Structure formats: C-alpha cells, structure tokens
Tab-separated table of C-alpha atoms in Angstrom:
chain	number	residue	atom	x	y	z
A	87	UNK	CA	140.990	63.873	59.217
A	88	UNK	CA	140.832	63.887	62.997
A	89	UNK	CA	137.491	63.351	64.595
A	90	UNK	CA	134.956	61.066	66.193
A	91	UNK	CA	133.297	58.288	64.219
A	92	UNK	CA	130.047	56.728	65.344
A	93	UNK	CA	128.474	53.682	63.754
A	94	UNK	CA	125.975	52.669	62.695
A	95	UNK	CA	124.110	55.852	61.837
A	96	UNK	CA	120.747	54.049	62.052
A	97	UNK	CA	119.984	50.950	64.090
A	98	UNK	CA	116.799	49.032	64.726
A	99	UNK	CA	116.409	46.885	67.808
A	100	UNK	CA	113.867	44.211	68.502
A	101	UNK	CA	112.357	43.861	71.939
A	102	UNK	CA	114.684	41.910	74.242
A	103	UNK	CA	117.821	42.435	72.178
A	104	UNK	CA	121.071	44.040	73.225
A	105	UNK	CA	122.711	46.336	70.692
A	106	UNK	CA	126.117	47.997	70.671
A	107	UNK	CA	126.919	51.440	69.320
A	108	UNK	CA	130.483	52.066	68.243
A	109	UNK	CA	132.495	55.220	68.966
A	110	UNK	CA	136.066	55.719	67.794
A	111	UNK	CA	138.200	58.863	68.097
A	112	UNK	CA	141.612	59.694	66.658
A	113	UNK	CA	142.049	62.962	68.552
A	114	UNK	CA	144.209	61.377	71.270
A	115	UNK	CA	141.677	62.532	73.870
A	116	UNK	CA	141.655	60.979	77.328
A	117	UNK	CA	138.001	61.677	78.152
A	118	UNK	CA	135.048	60.192	76.296
A	119	UNK	CA	131.318	60.512	76.864
A	120	UNK	CA	127.981	59.046	75.816
A	121	UNK	CA	124.864	61.219	75.742
A	122	UNK	CA	121.260	60.549	74.913
A	123	UNK	CA	119.123	63.186	73.194
A	124	UNK	CA	115.326	63.085	73.121
A	125	UNK	CA	113.190	65.569	71.161
A	126	UNK	CA	112.903	68.938	72.881
A	127	UNK	CA	115.308	67.997	75.643
A	128	UNK	CA	118.907	68.714	76.342
A	129	UNK	CA	121.563	66.035	76.223
A	130	UNK	CA	121.650	63.647	79.174
A	131	UNK	CA	124.842	61.929	80.253
A	132	UNK	CA	124.807	58.135	80.204
A	133	UNK	CA	128.433	57.208	80.962
A	134	UNK	CA	131.802	58.881	80.808
A	135	UNK	CA	135.408	57.739	80.927
A	136	UNK	CA	138.363	59.833	82.043
A	137	UNK	CA	141.025	57.271	81.197
A	138	UNK	CA	141.477	53.805	79.742
A	139	UNK	CA	139.987	50.976	81.817
A	140	UNK	CA	137.945	53.389	83.920
A	141	UNK	CA	134.412	54.765	83.519
A	142	UNK	CA	131.665	56.296	85.647
A	143	UNK	CA	127.896	56.342	85.502
A	144	UNK	CA	126.175	59.496	84.406
A	145	UNK	CA	122.642	60.622	85.166
A	146	UNK	CA	120.813	57.897	83.218
A	147	UNK	CA	123.096	54.822	83.234
A	148	UNK	CA	120.400	52.229	83.999
A	149	UNK	CA	119.988	49.784	81.115
A	150	UNK	CA	123.304	50.744	79.502
A	151	UNK	CA	126.860	49.420	79.726
A	152	UNK	CA	130.229	50.571	78.380
A	153	UNK	CA	133.848	49.511	78.156
A	154	UNK	CA	137.088	51.438	77.651
A	155	UNK	CA	139.753	48.902	76.732
A	156	UNK	CA	141.502	51.256	74.303
A	157	UNK	CA	142.033	55.002	74.445
A	158	UNK	CA	140.398	55.562	71.085
A	159	UNK	CA	137.315	53.375	71.589
A	160	UNK	CA	134.282	53.704	73.885
A	161	UNK	CA	131.425	51.417	72.782
A	162	UNK	CA	127.968	51.679	74.329
A	163	UNK	CA	125.692	48.656	74.763
A	164	UNK	CA	121.975	49.283	75.082
A	165	UNK	CA	120.635	46.299	76.969
A	166	UNK	CA	117.153	44.821	77.063
A	167	UNK	CA	116.814	46.355	80.529
A	168	UNK	CA	116.558	49.816	78.961
A	169	UNK	CA	112.789	50.204	78.657
A	170	UNK	CA	112.661	53.203	76.371
A	171	UNK	CA	115.784	53.073	74.204
A	172	UNK	CA	114.469	54.885	71.130
A	173	UNK	CA	116.596	58.046	70.953
A	174	UNK	CA	119.508	59.815	69.309
A	175	UNK	CA	122.838	58.795	70.874
A	176	UNK	CA	125.863	61.058	70.789
A	177	UNK	CA	129.452	60.174	71.583
A	178	UNK	CA	131.900	62.917	72.520
A	179	UNK	CA	135.477	63.388	73.642
A	180	UNK	CA	137.713	66.047	75.182
A	181	UNK	CA	141.405	66.336	75.974
A	182	UNK	CA	140.644	65.734	79.629
A	183	UNK	CA	137.612	65.778	81.872
A	184	UNK	CA	138.445	69.259	83.175
A	185	UNK	CA	135.980	71.207	81.082
A	186	UNK	CA	137.950	71.529	77.877
A	187	UNK	CA	136.218	71.987	74.555
A	188	UNK	CA	134.136	68.903	73.858
A	189	UNK	CA	133.874	67.392	70.389
A	190	UNK	CA	130.969	65.309	69.157
A	191	UNK	CA	130.420	62.540	66.661
A	192	UNK	CA	127.583	62.621	64.149
A	193	UNK	CA	125.279	60.511	66.306
A	194	UNK	CA	123.418	57.219	66.019
A	195	UNK	CA	119.664	56.829	65.771
A	196	UNK	CA	118.300	53.815	67.653
A	197	UNK	CA	114.715	52.696	67.102
A	198	UNK	CA	112.892	49.843	68.795
A	199	UNK	CA	110.713	47.815	66.421
B	146	UNK	CA	121.808	69.968	90.968
B	147	UNK	CA	122.651	72.189	88.028
B	148	UNK	CA	119.789	73.049	85.698
B	149	UNK	CA	120.207	74.885	82.404
B	150	UNK	CA	117.389	76.584	80.544
B	151	UNK	CA	117.284	78.434	77.241
B	152	UNK	CA	114.914	81.124	76.058
B	153	UNK	CA	113.324	81.323	73.585
B	154	UNK	CA	112.692	77.710	72.572
B	155	UNK	CA	112.352	78.807	68.942
B	156	UNK	CA	113.058	81.981	67.029
B	157	UNK	CA	112.380	83.066	63.462
B	158	UNK	CA	114.004	86.201	62.049
B	159	UNK	CA	114.543	87.768	58.615
B	160	UNK	CA	118.009	87.658	57.141
B	161	UNK	CA	120.321	90.440	58.264
B	162	UNK	CA	118.925	90.884	61.751
B	163	UNK	CA	121.076	90.862	64.854
B	164	UNK	CA	119.781	88.488	67.507
B	165	UNK	CA	120.392	87.308	71.051
B	166	UNK	CA	119.956	83.819	72.470
B	167	UNK	CA	119.730	83.364	76.223
B	168	UNK	CA	121.049	80.666	78.531
B	169	UNK	CA	120.430	80.496	82.293
B	170	UNK	CA	121.973	78.174	84.870
B	171	UNK	CA	121.051	77.651	88.507
B	172	UNK	CA	124.474	76.916	90.060
B	173	UNK	CA	127.031	79.655	89.536
B	174	UNK	CA	129.919	77.375	90.577
B	175	UNK	CA	130.946	76.586	87.016
B	176	UNK	CA	134.363	76.397	85.379
B	177	UNK	CA	133.190	77.371	81.923
B	178	UNK	CA	130.217	77.645	79.622
B	179	UNK	CA	130.131	76.471	76.020
B	180	UNK	CA	127.842	77.263	73.121
B	181	UNK	CA	127.145	74.680	70.423
B	182	UNK	CA	125.370	74.496	67.116
B	183	UNK	CA	123.402	71.423	66.042
B	184	UNK	CA	122.052	70.878	62.548
B	185	UNK	CA	119.072	68.496	62.171
B	186	UNK	CA	120.064	64.871	62.700
B	187	UNK	CA	123.707	65.780	63.313
B	188	UNK	CA	126.124	66.013	66.186
B	189	UNK	CA	127.024	69.212	68.026
B	190	UNK	CA	129.700	71.631	66.887
B	191	UNK	CA	131.436	73.772	69.496
B	192	UNK	CA	131.155	77.511	68.749
B	193	UNK	CA	132.585	79.295	71.764
B	194	UNK	CA	133.944	78.419	75.202
B	195	UNK	CA	133.983	81.046	77.948
B	196	UNK	CA	136.085	80.338	81.010
B	197	UNK	CA	134.601	81.350	84.369
B	198	UNK	CA	137.193	84.122	84.674
B	199	UNK	CA	136.195	85.649	81.342
B	200	UNK	CA	133.307	87.959	80.519
B	201	UNK	CA	133.021	87.272	76.810
B	202	UNK	CA	134.414	85.509	73.762
B	203	UNK	CA	134.139	86.406	70.096
B	204	UNK	CA	134.421	84.389	66.908
B	205	UNK	CA	133.514	86.082	63.660
B	206	UNK	CA	129.874	87.204	63.837
B	207	UNK	CA	129.359	85.430	67.152
B	208	UNK	CA	129.838	86.947	70.583
B	209	UNK	CA	129.118	85.118	73.814
B	210	UNK	CA	128.999	86.724	77.238
B	211	UNK	CA	128.988	85.211	80.705
B	212	UNK	CA	127.683	86.645	83.974
B	213	UNK	CA	128.287	84.009	86.614
B	214	UNK	CA	126.772	86.004	89.462
B	215	UNK	CA	123.410	86.203	87.724
B	216	UNK	CA	123.652	82.722	86.194
B	217	UNK	CA	123.315	83.947	82.633
B	218	UNK	CA	125.029	83.702	79.297
B	219	UNK	CA	124.010	85.215	75.980
B	220	UNK	CA	124.991	84.390	72.417
B	221	UNK	CA	124.840	87.356	70.074
B	222	UNK	CA	124.693	86.671	66.343
B	223	UNK	CA	125.326	89.656	64.095
B	224	UNK	CA	123.917	90.069	60.601
B	225	UNK	CA	122.173	86.698	60.595
B	226	UNK	CA	122.223	84.530	57.462
B	227	UNK	CA	120.049	81.596	56.321
B	228	UNK	CA	123.040	79.349	56.928
B	229	UNK	CA	122.817	80.196	60.626
B	230	UNK	CA	119.559	78.243	60.847
B	231	UNK	CA	120.124	75.469	63.386
B	232	UNK	CA	119.553	74.633	67.036
B	233	UNK	CA	121.884	76.386	69.468
B	234	UNK	CA	122.663	74.738	72.794
B	235	UNK	CA	124.591	75.960	75.791
B	236	UNK	CA	126.312	73.744	78.353
B	237	UNK	CA	127.559	74.706	81.802
B	238	UNK	CA	130.576	72.817	83.119
B	239	UNK	CA	130.841	72.193	86.863
B	240	UNK	CA	131.552	68.563	87.657
B	241	UNK	CA	130.240	67.598	84.233
B	242	UNK	CA	128.647	69.298	81.274
B	243	UNK	CA	124.945	70.090	81.798
B	244	UNK	CA	123.149	71.006	78.580
B	245	UNK	CA	120.187	73.251	77.972
B	246	UNK	CA	117.343	72.119	75.670
B	247	UNK	CA	118.395	74.494	72.902
B	248	UNK	CA	116.940	77.341	70.862
B	249	UNK	CA	115.817	76.460	67.345
B	250	UNK	CA	116.723	79.353	65.058
B	251	UNK	CA	115.295	79.934	61.589
B	252	UNK	CA	116.732	82.754	59.473
B	253	UNK	CA	114.448	83.542	56.573
B	254	UNK	CA	115.889	84.760	53.245
C-alpha cells in the first residue's frame, strides 16, 4: 500500500541525547514536511523539503535538524539543544509544495525522561 | 503572518444531528484551504480541499465552503454518526500550510 511510514511510534529520550525520527514515503512525492503537535495547539512546521538535497526551516526549527538524501526519506533529528522536545511529531508529504493535498504519517510520540 | 482559528474548540451532539464547524483565517491571500480529520494519537486524514477559486466542495455527508473575502470556511457534516467523533482541523495554504487548533467533536449514540 502507498503511504507514509513513521518510526518509531514511541520514543523516550534522556536529557542531553540526540534522537532521530524516521519518515519514509512511497508516494513518489517531491515535497516532505515535519510538524510538531502539542496538546490544544495546531500543527507547527519544523522543516520542509521541496526536492532532494534541499530543505528549509519552518517556524520552529531551532534544536532540530533534517536531511533529504533520497526522495522517499526525510529523517528528523531532535538534538539536545531542543529544550522542550516532548511532543507528537508528524511527517507529511505532497506531490509538490504548491498547496496540493497533503498526506500524513501516523506520528511519533517523543517523551523526555 | 497568517493565523487560523477554529470555533468551537469542542462540540458534543446526539447522533443524527447536522452540524457546522468553523474556521477563520486572517490573511485572505491563500491558494486553498483543506479540512482534516484526526483520531486520537493518529495522523491527519485529508477530507476536502477547496481551491481559492472555488466556493465549496462536497464528499459524501461532508460539505466545505470557502469565503476568502471574509476569511472564513465552514465544514458541514450531515446526519452525524458516532464514527464521526474525532478532531477536525483546517489548514490555510499561502506560502505554507497554517493549521488551526482543531474542533474536538463527540457524536453521542
């Protein structure tokens, strides 16, 4: 089935650790996105990529990093510089970055312990 | 900067009722507006996309309208069912998608 796969579903991070969230899509989409969702708030854009080997910061990029070495993969690293990383992280993709229908993965829960 | 709000924050209705969810955006220079459904602990599922040149879109029991000049969109759900219980989010697309906080809907059997 075509879609977006995020892993792991649940992740626990110790203080000072970097962790990486995986996002893979087999929809042949050029654009990919990472969002953060906190309770009672809308989604906030962390990073997005319009094409392989290119990405741009979103509204809350500080403490996060990404790479886009392959069209189907857009991993997100939550670094120790992110002071409040506990949240629900959503990866998404669309055919292009021109406002087409956007498709989401099932999300990853990150908790700091 | 685009801001998107949704009213009400939560809504509880008996099964069978027709209902309206509201979405407001501050910058009318958008290309489209999308409505999504989110079940607890899950990702978002796209329901309807309305292009800026359109007034409304329909899919089954769902109808979404768009009034760019007033910065408003509504999602109409007909004959609500318990399976419609979820959080509904709207997102306005200008340079990027800007999401509202969502309306949490409970349909009681």
